[in-house]
Each structure stands twice: as C-alpha cells, then as structure tokens.
Tab-separated table of C-alpha atoms and ligand atoms in Angstrom:
chain	number	residue	atom	x	y	z
A	15	MET	CA	-9.109	-12.947	-16.272
A	16	GLU	CA	-12.413	-14.421	-14.690
A	17	VAL	CA	-14.936	-14.583	-17.361
A	18	LEU	CA	-15.574	-17.843	-19.686
A	19	ARG	CA	-13.945	-20.532	-17.825
A	20	VAL	CA	-15.261	-23.533	-19.823
A	21	ILE	CA	-12.865	-26.378	-18.982
A	22	PRO	CA	-13.210	-27.440	-14.748
A	23	LYS	CA	-10.114	-26.998	-13.629
A	24	PRO	CA	-8.695	-26.943	-10.004
A	25	SER	CA	-7.043	-23.472	-9.391
A	26	VAL	CA	-6.615	-24.050	-5.900
A	27	LEU	CA	-3.243	-24.132	-5.654
A	28	LEU	CA	-2.520	-21.492	-8.135
A	29	TYR	CA	-4.084	-18.822	-5.546
A	30	ASN	CA	-2.367	-19.790	-2.473
A	31	ALA	CA	0.302	-17.615	-0.960
A	32	SER	CA	2.601	-19.092	1.102
A	33	MET	CA	3.376	-19.154	4.764
A	34	SER	CA	6.188	-16.410	5.203
A	35	GLU	CA	4.137	-14.825	2.083
A	36	LEU	CA	0.279	-14.506	5.222
A	37	THR	CA	3.118	-14.345	7.938
A	38	GLU	CA	2.402	-10.498	7.775
A	39	TYR	CA	-1.135	-10.451	8.158
A	40	GLU	CA	-0.725	-12.600	11.170
A	41	GLY	CA	-2.508	-11.280	13.897
A	42	LYS	CA	-3.506	-8.218	11.760
A	43	ALA	CA	-5.831	-8.141	8.777
A	44	THR	CA	-7.805	-10.841	9.020
A	45	MET	CA	-11.055	-10.811	6.564
A	46	GLU	CA	-13.045	-11.078	9.591
A	47	LYS	CA	-11.466	-8.288	11.416
A	48	ILE	CA	-11.923	-6.207	8.002
A	49	THR	CA	-14.971	-7.414	8.071
A	50	SER	CA	-16.317	-5.912	11.106
A	51	LEU	CA	-14.459	-2.916	11.005
A	52	ALA	CA	-15.965	-2.331	7.779
A	53	LYS	CA	-19.724	-2.885	8.991
A	54	ARG	CA	-18.909	-1.192	12.448
A	55	ARG	CA	-17.185	1.882	11.143
A	56	GLY	CA	-19.900	2.540	7.899
A	57	PHE	CA	-17.865	0.981	4.995
A	58	VAL	CA	-20.024	-1.599	4.190
A	59	PHE	CA	-22.857	-3.263	5.152
A	60	GLN	CA	-24.829	-6.204	4.718
A	61	SER	CA	-27.332	-6.108	1.949
A	62	SER	CA	-30.907	-6.477	3.376
A	63	GLU	CA	-29.882	-7.738	6.655
A	64	ILE	CA	-32.821	-7.249	8.437
A	65	TYR	CA	-33.797	-9.593	6.278
A	66	GLY	CA	-30.993	-11.899	7.018
A	67	GLY	CA	-28.943	-10.509	4.154
A	68	GLN	CA	-28.724	-11.637	0.152
A	69	SER	CA	-25.688	-12.720	-0.492
A	70	GLY	CA	-23.523	-11.594	-3.210
A	71	ALA	CA	-24.640	-8.364	-2.555
A	72	TRP	CA	-23.187	-5.335	-0.341
A	73	ASP	CA	-24.404	-1.472	0.375
A	74	TYR	CA	-21.950	1.190	1.095
A	75	GLY	CA	-22.180	3.168	3.998
A	76	PRO	CA	-20.493	6.584	4.617
A	77	LEU	CA	-17.539	6.127	5.131
A	78	GLY	CA	-17.655	3.193	1.934
A	79	ILE	CA	-19.344	5.581	-0.659
A	80	GLU	CA	-16.555	8.344	-0.334
A	81	LEU	CA	-13.599	5.330	-0.289
A	82	LYS	CA	-14.841	4.318	-3.555
A	83	ASN	CA	-15.601	7.644	-5.557
A	84	ARG	CA	-12.300	8.514	-4.299
A	85	ILE	CA	-10.448	5.260	-5.994
A	86	GLN	CA	-12.851	6.384	-8.990
A	87	ALA	CA	-11.811	9.628	-9.246
A	88	MET	CA	-8.300	8.644	-9.078
A	89	TRP	CA	-8.952	5.510	-12.129
A	90	TRP	CA	-10.508	8.538	-14.114
A	91	LYS	CA	-8.195	10.594	-13.950
A	92	GLU	CA	-5.577	8.676	-14.340
A	93	MET	CA	-7.089	6.833	-17.086
A	94	THR	CA	-8.902	9.735	-19.166
A	95	ARG	CA	-7.746	13.362	-17.998
A	96	LEU	CA	-3.868	12.202	-17.997
A	97	HIS	CA	-4.340	11.265	-21.867
A	98	ASP	CA	-5.173	13.106	-24.646
A	99	ASN	CA	-6.965	10.137	-26.579
A	100	ILE	CA	-9.119	8.657	-23.805
A	101	ALA	CA	-12.853	9.571	-23.835
A	102	GLY	CA	-14.751	8.722	-21.668
A	103	LEU	CA	-18.589	6.639	-21.168
A	104	ASP	CA	-20.900	5.518	-19.559
A	105	ALA	CA	-23.606	2.968	-21.337
A	106	ALA	CA	-26.727	1.184	-20.727
A	107	ILE	CA	-26.649	-1.711	-18.323
A	108	LEU	CA	-29.510	-2.876	-20.697
A	109	MET	CA	-28.277	-3.962	-23.769
A	110	HIS	CA	-29.609	-5.497	-27.131
A	111	PRO	CA	-29.610	-8.960	-26.455
A	112	ARG	CA	-27.541	-10.067	-29.962
A	113	THR	CA	-24.576	-8.451	-27.666
A	114	TRP	CA	-24.127	-11.071	-25.665
A	115	GLU	CA	-24.450	-13.534	-28.166
A	116	ALA	CA	-21.957	-11.522	-30.186
A	117	SER	CA	-19.752	-11.531	-27.322
A	118	GLY	CA	-19.769	-14.805	-26.862
A	119	HIS	CA	-21.605	-14.694	-23.808
A	120	VAL	CA	-24.383	-17.042	-24.308
A	121	GLU	CA	-22.211	-19.005	-24.925
A	122	ASN	CA	-19.569	-19.114	-23.400
A	123	PHE	CA	-19.687	-17.309	-19.891
A	124	THR	CA	-20.200	-20.328	-17.663
A	125	ASP	CA	-18.469	-22.011	-14.711
A	126	PRO	CA	-18.468	-25.228	-13.652
A	127	LEU	CA	-21.034	-26.697	-11.129
A	128	VAL	CA	-21.369	-29.211	-8.722
A	129	ASP	CA	-23.607	-30.502	-5.940
A	130	CYS	CA	-23.735	-32.271	-3.644
A	131	LYS	CA	-26.663	-35.397	-3.154
A	132	LYS	CA	-26.430	-35.628	-0.034
A	133	CYS	CA	-25.382	-32.258	2.042
A	134	LYS	CA	-26.907	-30.433	-1.007
A	135	SER	CA	-23.725	-27.979	-0.842
A	136	ARG	CA	-23.002	-26.203	-4.402
A	137	PHE	CA	-19.351	-26.067	-5.835
A	138	ARG	CA	-17.489	-24.134	-8.625
A	139	ALA	CA	-15.940	-27.361	-9.807
A	140	ASP	CA	-12.622	-25.170	-10.118
A	141	MET	CA	-12.397	-24.411	-6.164
A	142	ILE	CA	-12.068	-27.718	-4.854
A	143	PRO	CA	-9.511	-30.246	-4.269
A	144	GLU	CA	-8.363	-32.211	-7.628
A	145	GLU	CA	-8.345	-35.425	-5.955
A	146	ASN	CA	-12.446	-34.702	-4.443
A	147	LEU	CA	-13.572	-34.176	-8.029
A	148	ALA	CA	-12.387	-37.055	-9.562
A	149	ALA	CA	-13.242	-39.524	-6.916
A	150	LYS	CA	-16.783	-37.757	-6.912
A	151	LYS	CA	-16.595	-36.892	-3.122
A	152	CYS	CA	-18.422	-33.483	-1.428
A	153	PRO	CA	-15.297	-31.752	0.390
A	154	ASP	CA	-17.534	-30.619	2.886
A	155	CYS	CA	-19.606	-33.773	3.739
A	156	GLY	CA	-17.913	-37.059	2.282
A	157	GLY	CA	-21.512	-37.363	0.319
A	158	GLU	CA	-21.971	-37.749	-3.493
A	159	LEU	CA	-21.098	-35.294	-6.587
A	160	THR	CA	-22.873	-34.982	-9.010
A	161	ASP	CA	-21.584	-34.971	-12.696
A	162	THR	CA	-19.918	-31.384	-13.525
A	163	ARG	CA	-22.424	-29.144	-15.630
A	164	LYS	CA	-22.017	-25.726	-17.338
A	165	PHE	CA	-23.645	-22.759	-15.389
A	166	ASN	CA	-24.367	-19.660	-17.382
A	167	LEU	CA	-23.503	-17.064	-14.863
A	168	MET	CA	-25.513	-14.097	-16.748
A	169	PHE	CA	-28.596	-12.636	-14.718
A	170	LYS	CA	-31.440	-12.750	-17.324
A	171	SER	CA	-35.030	-11.288	-16.695
A	172	HIS	CA	-37.692	-10.289	-19.160
A	173	ILE	CA	-38.498	-6.529	-20.345
A	174	GLY	CA	-42.130	-5.359	-21.614
A	175	PRO	CA	-45.059	-7.514	-20.170
A	176	ALA	CA	-44.549	-10.843	-21.780
A	177	GLU	CA	-42.275	-12.683	-20.669
A	178	ASP	CA	-41.413	-14.757	-23.402
A	179	THR	CA	-38.204	-15.134	-25.438
A	180	ALA	CA	-38.514	-11.982	-27.743
A	181	SER	CA	-38.228	-10.155	-24.491
A	182	VAL	CA	-35.110	-11.787	-22.800
A	183	ILE	CA	-32.504	-9.293	-21.856
A	184	TYR	CA	-29.271	-9.551	-19.576
A	185	LEU	CA	-28.003	-7.687	-17.293
A	186	ARG	CA	-24.479	-7.158	-18.420
A	187	PRO	CA	-21.490	-9.424	-16.591
A	188	GLU	CA	-18.977	-6.644	-18.161
A	189	THR	CA	-19.017	-2.888	-18.753
A	190	ALA	CA	-16.641	-3.592	-21.863
A	191	GLN	CA	-19.500	-4.544	-24.525
A	192	GLY	CA	-21.055	-0.776	-24.041
A	193	ILE	CA	-18.014	0.527	-25.233
A	194	TYR	CA	-17.303	-1.973	-28.682
A	195	VAL	CA	-20.649	-0.996	-29.737
A	196	ASN	CA	-20.455	2.392	-29.466
A	197	TYR	CA	-17.099	3.011	-30.641
A	198	LYS	CA	-17.720	4.291	-34.388
A	199	ASN	CA	-19.846	6.855	-31.846
A	200	ILE	CA	-17.468	8.078	-29.981
A	201	ILE	CA	-14.941	8.082	-33.039
A	202	GLN	CA	-17.756	10.668	-35.160
A	203	SER	CA	-18.625	12.335	-32.287
A	204	ASN	CA	-14.830	13.389	-30.801
A	205	ARG	CA	-12.710	12.796	-33.886
A	206	MET	CA	-11.191	10.017	-32.754
A	207	LYS	CA	-7.740	8.451	-34.497
A	208	ILE	CA	-5.890	4.727	-33.694
A	209	PRO	CA	-4.544	4.965	-31.120
A	210	PHE	CA	-7.028	5.634	-28.715
A	211	GLY	CA	-9.001	4.635	-25.830
A	212	ILE	CA	-12.391	5.240	-24.395
A	213	ALA	CA	-12.812	4.269	-20.627
A	214	GLN	CA	-16.015	3.411	-18.364
A	215	VAL	CA	-16.886	2.484	-15.127
A	216	GLY	CA	-20.247	1.113	-13.959
A	217	LYS	CA	-21.691	-1.980	-12.525
A	218	ALA	CA	-21.575	-4.938	-13.945
A	219	PHE	CA	-23.688	-8.327	-12.680
A	220	ARG	CA	-23.003	-11.808	-12.088
A	221	ASN	CA	-24.513	-15.034	-10.722
A	222	GLU	CA	-21.362	-16.337	-9.224
A	223	ILE	CA	-21.778	-19.683	-7.603
A	224	VAL	CA	-19.006	-19.205	-4.815
A	225	THR	CA	-19.250	-14.771	-3.083
A	226	LYS	CA	-17.173	-15.535	0.065
A	227	ASN	CA	-14.496	-13.152	1.234
A	228	PHE	CA	-16.677	-10.286	2.032
A	229	ILE	CA	-16.847	-7.757	-1.337
A	230	PHE	CA	-14.274	-9.472	-3.240
A	231	ARG	CA	-16.360	-11.973	-5.455
A	232	THR	CA	-20.145	-10.720	-5.343
A	233	CYS	CA	-22.712	-10.716	-7.696
A	234	GLU	CA	-23.078	-7.276	-8.312
A	235	PHE	CA	-20.016	-5.198	-8.550
A	236	GLU	CA	-18.320	-2.128	-10.057
A	237	GLN	CA	-15.368	-2.440	-12.861
A	238	MET	CA	-13.686	0.324	-13.913
A	239	GLU	CA	-12.430	-0.630	-17.744
A	240	MET	CA	-10.502	1.345	-20.423
A	241	GLN	CA	-10.123	-0.429	-24.265
A	242	TYR	CA	-7.713	0.974	-26.773
A	243	PHE	CA	-7.930	0.539	-30.043
A	244	VAL	CA	-4.794	0.223	-31.807
A	245	LYS	CA	-3.415	-0.966	-35.499
A	246	PRO	CA	-2.999	-4.787	-35.884
A	247	GLY	CA	0.392	-5.410	-35.375
A	248	THR	CA	1.010	-3.056	-33.251
A	249	ASP	CA	-0.859	-4.958	-30.483
A	250	GLU	CA	1.579	-5.843	-28.919
A	251	GLU	CA	3.671	-3.311	-27.926
A	252	TRP	CA	0.430	-1.468	-26.663
A	253	PHE	CA	-0.088	-4.353	-24.749
A	254	ASN	CA	3.215	-4.081	-23.226
A	255	GLU	CA	2.951	-0.588	-22.777
A	256	TRP	CA	-0.374	-0.888	-20.930
A	257	ARG	CA	1.137	-3.719	-18.192
A	258	LYS	CA	3.678	-1.053	-17.449
A	259	GLN	CA	1.226	2.123	-17.052
A	260	ARG	CA	-1.398	0.107	-14.354
A	261	TRP	CA	1.369	-1.080	-12.405
A	262	ALA	CA	2.518	2.205	-12.117
A	263	TYR	CA	-0.772	3.285	-11.205
A	264	TYR	CA	-0.497	1.204	-8.304
A	265	GLU	CA	2.826	2.589	-7.577
A	266	LYS	CA	1.288	5.837	-7.360
A	267	LEU	CA	-1.595	4.771	-4.986
A	268	GLY	CA	0.784	4.079	-2.322
A	269	ILE	CA	0.344	0.956	-1.861
A	270	LYS	CA	2.302	-1.994	-0.503
A	271	MET	CA	4.293	-3.165	-3.795
A	272	ASP	CA	5.555	-6.598	-2.709
A	273	HIS	CA	1.690	-7.311	-2.125
A	274	LEU	CA	1.557	-7.229	-5.834
A	275	ARG	CA	2.663	-9.324	-8.608
A	276	TRP	CA	1.742	-10.273	-11.899
A	277	HIS	CA	0.041	-13.633	-13.505
A	278	GLN	CA	0.128	-14.698	-17.237
A	279	HIS	CA	-2.505	-16.996	-18.188
A	280	GLY	CA	-1.425	-20.660	-19.489
A	281	SER	CA	-3.220	-21.499	-22.690
A	282	ASP	CA	-6.536	-23.310	-20.593
A	283	GLU	CA	-6.740	-20.206	-19.046
A	284	LEU	CA	-7.070	-17.428	-21.805
A	285	ALA	CA	-10.511	-16.121	-22.609
A	286	HIS	CA	-11.691	-17.189	-26.017
A	287	TYR	CA	-10.908	-14.076	-27.042
A	288	ALA	CA	-7.628	-13.308	-26.282
A	289	LYS	CA	-4.523	-13.987	-27.185
A	290	ASP	CA	-2.379	-12.768	-24.256
A	291	ALA	CA	-3.257	-12.074	-21.026
A	292	TYR	CA	-1.899	-10.636	-17.320
A	293	ASP	CA	-3.699	-10.217	-14.187
A	294	ILE	CA	-2.203	-7.724	-11.548
A	295	GLN	CA	-2.734	-9.771	-8.260
A	296	TYR	CA	-2.575	-8.778	-4.921
A	297	LEU	CA	-1.999	-10.803	-1.232
A	298	PHE	CA	-5.263	-10.695	0.282
A	299	PRO	CA	-5.449	-12.320	4.138
A	300	MET	CA	-6.165	-15.207	2.184
A	301	GLY	CA	-4.002	-15.390	-0.029
A	302	TRP	CA	-2.820	-13.967	-3.507
A	303	ARG	CA	-6.157	-13.230	-5.580
A	304	GLU	CA	-7.111	-11.108	-9.160
A	305	LEU	CA	-7.412	-7.444	-9.002
A	306	GLU	CA	-7.340	-6.265	-12.342
A	307	GLY	CA	-6.641	-7.847	-15.839
A	308	VAL	CA	-4.903	-6.632	-19.005
A	309	HIS	CA	-6.052	-8.435	-22.121
A	310	ASN	CA	-5.151	-8.110	-25.301
A	311	ARG	CA	-7.914	-9.089	-27.018
A	312	THR	CA	-7.913	-8.674	-30.830
A	313	ASP	CA	-10.243	-7.608	-33.319
A	314	TYR	CA	-12.308	-10.897	-31.726
A	315	ASP	CA	-14.618	-8.764	-30.115
A	316	LEU	CA	-15.491	-5.931	-32.715
A	317	SER	CA	-15.304	-8.159	-35.709
A	318	ARG	CA	-18.255	-10.193	-33.774
A	319	HIS	CA	-20.471	-7.479	-33.393
A	320	SER	CA	-19.917	-6.566	-37.352
A	321	GLN	CA	-20.953	-10.049	-37.668
A	322	PHE	CA	-24.074	-10.260	-35.666
A	323	SER	CA	-25.153	-6.147	-36.569
A	324	GLY	CA	-24.651	-6.335	-40.065
A	325	LYS	CA	-22.305	-2.973	-39.084
A	326	ASP	CA	-19.265	-2.204	-40.763
A	327	MET	CA	-16.965	-2.231	-37.520
A	328	GLN	CA	-13.515	-1.468	-39.621
A	329	TYR	CA	-11.816	1.687	-38.790
A	330	ILE	CA	-11.065	4.162	-42.358
A	331	ASP	CA	-7.265	5.834	-41.854
A	332	GLN	CA	-7.662	8.908	-43.533
A	333	ASP	CA	-4.182	9.458	-42.859
A	334	ASN	CA	-2.877	6.452	-44.725
A	335	ASN	CA	-4.667	6.466	-48.023
A	336	ASN	CA	-7.946	5.259	-46.321
A	337	GLU	CA	-6.852	2.111	-45.470
A	338	ARG	CA	-9.416	-0.048	-43.630
A	339	TYR	CA	-9.105	-3.014	-40.796
A	340	ILE	CA	-10.665	-3.796	-38.115
A	341	PRO	CA	-8.763	-2.286	-34.446
A	342	TYR	CA	-7.365	-4.627	-32.144
A	343	ILE	CA	-8.346	-4.180	-28.484
A	344	ILE	CA	-6.103	-3.900	-25.446
A	345	GLU	CA	-8.427	-3.908	-22.405
A	346	THR	CA	-7.174	-3.007	-19.124
A	347	SER	CA	-10.201	-4.221	-16.631
A	348	ALA	CA	-10.194	-3.748	-12.900
A	349	GLY	CA	-12.832	-3.913	-10.114
A	350	LEU	CA	-13.682	-0.911	-8.541
A	351	THR	CA	-15.643	-2.600	-5.181
A	352	ARG	CA	-12.578	-5.473	-5.210
A	353	ASN	CA	-10.051	-1.712	-5.163
A	354	VAL	CA	-12.035	-0.859	-2.485
A	355	LEU	CA	-11.783	-4.312	-0.967
A	356	MET	CA	-7.531	-4.252	-1.626
A	357	ILE	CA	-7.724	-0.672	-0.315
A	358	LEU	CA	-8.582	-1.705	2.838
A	359	CYS	CA	-6.900	-4.909	3.648
A	360	ASP	CA	-3.688	-2.667	2.138
A	361	ALA	CA	-4.591	-0.032	4.873
A	362	TYR	CA	-4.984	-2.167	7.589
A	363	ASP	CA	-2.949	-2.082	10.533
A	364	GLU	CA	-2.645	-2.705	14.510
A	365	GLU	CA	-0.020	-1.211	16.502
A	366	GLN	CA	1.250	-0.935	20.202
A	367	VAL	CA	1.439	2.627	21.262
A	368	ALA	CA	2.030	4.762	24.281
A	369	ASP	CA	0.853	8.390	23.666
A	370	LYS	CA	-0.670	10.426	26.521
A	371	GLY	CA	-4.643	10.759	27.286
A	372	ASN	CA	-5.194	7.100	26.484
A	373	ASP	CA	-6.189	4.136	28.211
A	374	ASP	CA	-5.201	1.289	26.144
A	375	ASP	CA	-2.311	0.716	24.396
A	376	TRP	CA	-3.510	-0.278	21.045
A	377	ARG	CA	-4.875	1.311	18.373
A	378	THR	CA	-6.217	-0.085	15.279
A	379	VAL	CA	-5.342	2.408	11.537
A	380	LEU	CA	-6.450	2.362	8.393
A	381	ARG	CA	-2.949	4.090	6.923
A	382	PHE	CA	-5.221	5.453	3.618
A	383	HIS	CA	-3.061	7.684	1.302
A	384	PRO	CA	-4.643	10.938	2.061
A	385	ASP	CA	-6.294	11.532	-1.131
A	386	LEU	CA	-7.912	8.238	-1.015
A	387	ALA	CA	-9.251	8.746	2.681
A	388	PRO	CA	-12.925	9.007	3.368
A	389	VAL	CA	-11.900	12.198	6.178
A	390	THR	CA	-8.998	14.101	5.345
A	391	VAL	CA	-9.198	15.906	8.410
A	392	ALA	CA	-10.873	15.727	11.728
A	393	ILE	CA	-11.475	19.014	13.685
A	394	LEU	CA	-11.938	18.410	17.240
A	395	PRO	CA	-12.303	21.114	20.327
A	396	LEU	CA	-11.083	19.646	23.551
A	397	MET	CA	-14.113	20.858	25.223
A	398	LYS	CA	-17.687	21.645	24.466
A	399	LYS	CA	-17.483	24.738	26.468
A	400	ASP	CA	-15.626	27.915	27.022
A	401	GLY	CA	-16.527	28.927	23.064
A	402	LEU	CA	-14.185	25.793	21.614
A	403	ALA	CA	-17.233	23.997	20.061
A	404	GLU	CA	-17.802	27.304	18.660
A	405	LEU	CA	-14.221	27.956	17.563
A	406	ALA	CA	-13.805	24.550	16.104
A	407	PHE	CA	-16.846	24.670	13.833
A	408	ASP	CA	-15.716	27.957	12.187
A	409	ILE	CA	-12.444	26.457	11.529
A	410	ARG	CA	-14.732	23.352	9.812
A	411	LYS	CA	-16.436	25.451	7.896
A	412	GLU	CA	-13.536	27.005	6.451
A	413	LEU	CA	-12.229	23.901	5.620
A	414	GLN	CA	-14.902	22.233	4.506
A	415	ASP	CA	-14.868	23.630	0.958
A	416	ASP	CA	-11.625	22.266	-0.097
A	417	TYR	CA	-11.434	19.083	2.380
A	418	ALA	CA	-13.571	16.335	3.296
A	419	THR	CA	-13.972	17.137	6.879
A	420	ASP	CA	-15.565	15.546	10.663
A	421	TYR	CA	-16.181	17.109	13.281
A	422	ASP	CA	-16.524	15.114	16.686
A	423	GLN	CA	-16.932	16.954	20.093
A	424	SER	CA	-17.704	13.798	22.048
A	425	GLY	CA	-15.507	11.286	24.481
A	426	ALA	CA	-12.030	11.649	25.768
A	427	ILE	CA	-9.689	13.349	23.332
A	428	GLY	CA	-7.517	9.887	23.137
A	429	ARG	CA	-10.330	8.090	22.289
A	430	ARG	CA	-11.510	10.324	19.347
A	431	TYR	CA	-8.410	10.362	18.114
A	432	ARG	CA	-8.541	6.182	18.255
A	433	ARG	CA	-11.946	6.680	16.098
A	434	GLN	CA	-10.437	9.155	13.352
A	435	ASP	CA	-7.556	6.462	13.094
A	436	GLU	CA	-9.822	3.123	13.163
A	437	ALA	CA	-11.822	5.625	9.802
A	438	GLY	CA	-8.549	6.558	8.235
A	439	THR	CA	-8.544	10.057	9.014
A	440	PRO	CA	-4.843	11.116	8.298
A	441	PHE	CA	-5.075	14.414	9.924
A	442	CYS	CA	-7.100	15.874	13.585
A	443	VAL	CA	-7.185	19.783	14.314
A	444	THR	CA	-7.171	20.043	17.882
A	445	VAL	CA	-8.928	23.446	19.078
A	446	ASP	CA	-7.755	24.349	22.820
A	447	TYR	CA	-7.541	27.158	24.976
A	448	GLU	CA	-4.839	28.509	23.430
A	449	SER	CA	-6.028	28.491	19.781
A	450	LYS	CA	-8.490	31.345	21.751
A	451	GLU	CA	-5.328	32.826	23.134
A	452	ASP	CA	-3.021	32.980	20.135
A	453	GLY	CA	-4.955	31.611	17.310
A	454	THR	CA	-2.821	28.096	16.789
A	455	VAL	CA	-4.674	24.448	17.011
A	456	THR	CA	-2.620	21.353	17.234
A	457	LEU	CA	-2.580	18.897	13.754
A	458	ARG	CA	-2.001	15.856	14.648
A	459	PHE	CA	-0.731	13.187	12.410
A	460	ARG	CA	-1.952	9.785	11.428
A	461	ASP	CA	0.524	7.574	10.851
A	462	SER	CA	3.958	9.007	13.523
A	463	MET	CA	0.769	10.213	15.842
A	464	GLU	CA	2.734	13.507	16.190
A	465	GLN	CA	1.423	16.908	17.148
A	466	VAL	CA	2.734	20.162	15.734
A	467	ARG	CA	1.319	23.926	16.748
A	468	VAL	CA	0.036	25.593	13.896
A	469	PRO	CA	-1.064	29.099	13.788
A	470	ARG	CA	-5.462	28.653	12.221
A	471	THR	CA	-4.635	30.840	9.432
A	472	GLU	CA	-2.063	28.450	7.866
A	473	LEU	CA	-3.508	25.307	8.492
A	474	ALA	CA	-5.118	24.480	4.960
A	475	ALA	CA	-1.970	26.019	2.961
A	476	ARG	CA	-0.396	23.160	5.667
A	477	LEU	CA	-2.682	20.506	4.820
A	478	ARG	CA	-2.365	21.108	0.985
A	479	GLN	CA	1.356	20.749	1.590
A	480	GLU	CA	0.879	17.446	3.804
A	481	ILE	CA	-0.929	15.754	1.153
A	482	LYS	CA	1.162	16.612	-1.619
A	483	LEU	CA	4.467	15.152	0.026
A	484	TYR	CA	2.782	12.712	1.850
A	485	LYS	CA	4.637	9.306	2.018
A	486	ARG	CA	3.495	6.439	4.162
A	487	ILE	CA	6.447	5.823	7.132
A	488	LYS	CA	4.841	1.467	7.611
B	11	GAP	N1	-14.187	-7.369	-19.322
B	11	GAP	C1	-12.903	-7.999	-18.837
B	11	GAP	C2	-13.462	-8.531	-17.696
B	11	GAP	O1	-14.310	-8.630	-17.334
B	11	GAP	P1	-13.207	-9.840	-15.562
B	11	GAP	O2	-11.090	-11.236	-15.476
B	11	GAP	O3	-14.023	-10.921	-15.834
B	11	GAP	O4	-12.601	-9.166	-17.108
B	11	GAP	C3	-12.369	-7.764	-14.410
B	11	GAP	O5	-12.827	-8.955	-14.459
B	11	GAP	C4	-12.231	-7.695	-12.857
B	11	GAP	O6	-13.581	-7.363	-12.398
B	11	GAP	C5	-11.342	-8.523	-12.176
B	11	GAP	O7	-10.198	-8.295	-12.055
B	11	GAP	C6	-12.175	-8.312	-10.789
B	11	GAP	O8	-11.326	-7.411	-10.607
B	11	GAP	C7	-13.930	-7.727	-11.608
B	11	GAP	N2	-14.124	-8.520	-10.919
B	11	GAP	C8	-14.882	-9.828	-11.779
B	11	GAP	N3	-15.929	-10.711	-11.237
B	11	GAP	C9	-16.441	-10.172	-9.972
B	11	GAP	C10	-17.263	-10.527	-9.214
B	11	GAP	N4	-17.476	-11.406	-9.144
B	11	GAP	N5	-17.222	-9.502	-8.184
B	11	GAP	C11	-15.776	-8.118	-8.241
B	11	GAP	N6	-15.613	-8.083	-8.848
B	11	GAP	C12	-15.276	-8.550	-10.029
C-alpha cells in the first residue's frame, strides 16, 4: 500500500533486490530497453511528446491499449464473472469533497518532501539514503536540504466558475471510495447479502513527487480494485482467502512465479485504516516493487462515511434476526497500468537463434500468454503477387471475428517473423504457393519457432486448441 505515508522512513533497502535475483535480467530486460521497445512498437508513448513531454503521464498506443484491455478483461472475469456474489461498478472520478475528508485523504494522504537549496532538486524523504536525510545533504550535489514537510498527493481543482473554498474538487486518488459510497445502493438494487464484493476498474490520480521508471509510478494511472464486505469477526479468514486467490490469479496468468513474493506491512507502514496489509511484490528490473495490495480495512471507511454523511451505513442481516453491523472490508487493489509494466518485463526475452531466412541470429521476443497478446495471429503472404496476398487477406477475414489479427506483406519473411516476435504475437500463418495448390498453410509458433503445415480449414480450431493448451517454455 502506498497511501498515507505520514512518517518519513527510508525504505530504499526494502525494495532492493540481491544481485543474484537480478542476474536473470542482466543483458536482457532493462527499463531502458523496455521503454524503447514500448515506443518503437506502439505500446506506450510519452504524453505530449511534441511539447517536450508531460512527466507522470503516458499514452497507450495501438498495441498498448490492446494489452491493457486484455489484462483488464482477465481481471474483470476473475473478479466478477467467476463469482456469484461480486458485482461491478463504474463510479465517477469526481466525488463530493466531503468524501475525502471522511476517507482521511485530506488530512493524511501525504508524502514527506525535501528540496535541495542549491540544485533545486526535489526528493521524497523516504526515498533518499538515511544518512543524507540525517545530515540534510543533497544526494545529487551535496547541497543543503530543507526540513521535511508534508505534501498532499491529491490533485485539487475547482468546479464551476468561482474559484473559492466552496468549489474545491479533487481528482480521486483511489477508486475504492466510489465503491464505499455506493455500497447501500448495490445492496438494494442487487439484493446482495454479506459476504459480497464490488469490483471496479478506473483512473486514479496522485501528484507523485517521483515519477521515474517509465509507467511504474505515474500521476495518472488505473487501478483494479475489489472491496469485499464481511461480517466483523470473519475478516481475518476472508483476508487470508483473498490473499490466496490473488496469488493464484497471477499463477493463472502464467507469469514467472519466482518473480513474485509477499511483503507484510510492518506497524510503521500500515495505513491508518488498515488492521493488516500484504503487498504482492514483483521483481522488476529495478528491484522488488509493489504490484498489488491486499488490505484489511476494518470498518474504518464505512464508519467514517456514516459519521460524515449522517447516513446509516449499517448492514441489516435479515437472515439473522435483523442483526445490524458495519461490515469490515477486505480490499484487493492492483494497478492496471503497473500490471502492464509487469507483463512487459515478464514477457521480455532476448535469445540467440539460428532459424533459416534470417541475416542476424538474435531476436527480441515478448512471450505473452496468448490470452494477453495484443495480436493473436499474424497472416503473412510469402509474396504479394500470384494471388498469395488475396488468399492471405481472405484467411485474415475468416479469423478476424474470433482473434485479434495482423496482416503484413512487406519485407523478407524472416524479418516479418522478427517484427511479430517483438510485438509478442504467439502465432504466424504463412501463405505460400503450396497453399494455393493443396489448401494448407504454415503455422509458426513464436516461442519454439517451430513450423507445421495445417489445412486452412482446420486453422481456427487448431489455434483454439493451441491457446487452450499454451504453456510457456521459457
Ligand atoms: N485503495 C488502496 C490503494 O489505493 P495503494 O497501495 O496506494 O492502495 C494500490 O495502491 C495499487 O495501485 C498499487 O499496488 C499499485 O499497483 C497502484 N498504484 C498506486 N500508486 C500508483 C502510481 N502512482 N502509479 C501507478 N500505479 C500506482
């Protein structure tokens, strides 16, 4: 959980990975390579680049939006469709400003900030070495640092024509509060009974002091959150259950499980509302970092909304003599955009190969799970002429309804495979002269680079089977 860090605490060591843990990345995925590939292939662009860029904001290009949508769809299926008692919601980003007083964000959603008086650099006090903080010495130039002061991370604006205190409005810093203020609506409209959950995916905004590492920490980002409402006293059991389920979800995504670990929050890290909190951390090229948090938020949020709104937020248990209580909330909170980065890092590979038709023997490959790959199958005619392009185009049309497809007819076939490898396309279909004669095509697999001949009529079914049985080999 990254919210509400009131106490400045050097936490640099917490995130550092050992050299052996990072060796796997050596010479392969680095943040520079991933950022460069993301731009080159249209996954992610810097926001407003022609004006020099807007820090903390990124634009998702054609491949990036497909990847982000697929990650979101997987999460949504996992958290709503596969449960009988979890409902979806899409609440507004702009909420009544009292929401953020009730939630504690106006008072507590702060980061500790220090400035260098000499070079004017600005740092989060909990991200610079302890000795620099103690000696008030700038880690960049050695100049004198200011005292630590609290800096609220919420973006503040005004609604309506008057810019006075009555018109203050905030961009939401977490999606969770939209769920809490709607919890009674959802009980009534959907006749939900405790335990039940509400899931939401949406934008959140934080005025982050440090926004390096590409899309890892940004000012505008997306969260995938699920709030599970339970009877007090059963909260610890549900907390453990949701930890289990979230871990199993990442296993199902097929990512490298030795790149995941749990981190339990110490008493000095716990947010003011949390009784217990665990982060799922991922081993990014820059070290272990938070990917998702599972939090026991107790009855804090609903009690506070009850107090600030004057509305009764108790649940009435009609199956149990109308027993009344404020539910406890178990939250699972993942960053969608941070998941995009994790999936890119996890999929990135470089390997030496020797397949025919190529003039260089190295390839960069994104080993996405086929369910996540922005393009599932690329159709490549060996030649543009002799009716091969038309035939390939026809095959593409046939597959388009069921699969995300791409069509590429330019350049040597080896180069075209490389381009698809770099975009993470798991399957390529090559149409050649034999295809015209006997109705078969070449199906090429991204990971193994193996090629098999398949009758065109069996292609759709074969792809379905390959996707279902997919197992990552590296
Ligand atoms: N509702 C609880 C909450 O917001 P959090 O730990 O502050 O908890 C949850 O955020 C997740 O949101 C994080 O695990 C991370 O994946 C993502 N996240 C938080 N701040 C972010 C930022 N500035 N940029 C990108 N993702 C962020």
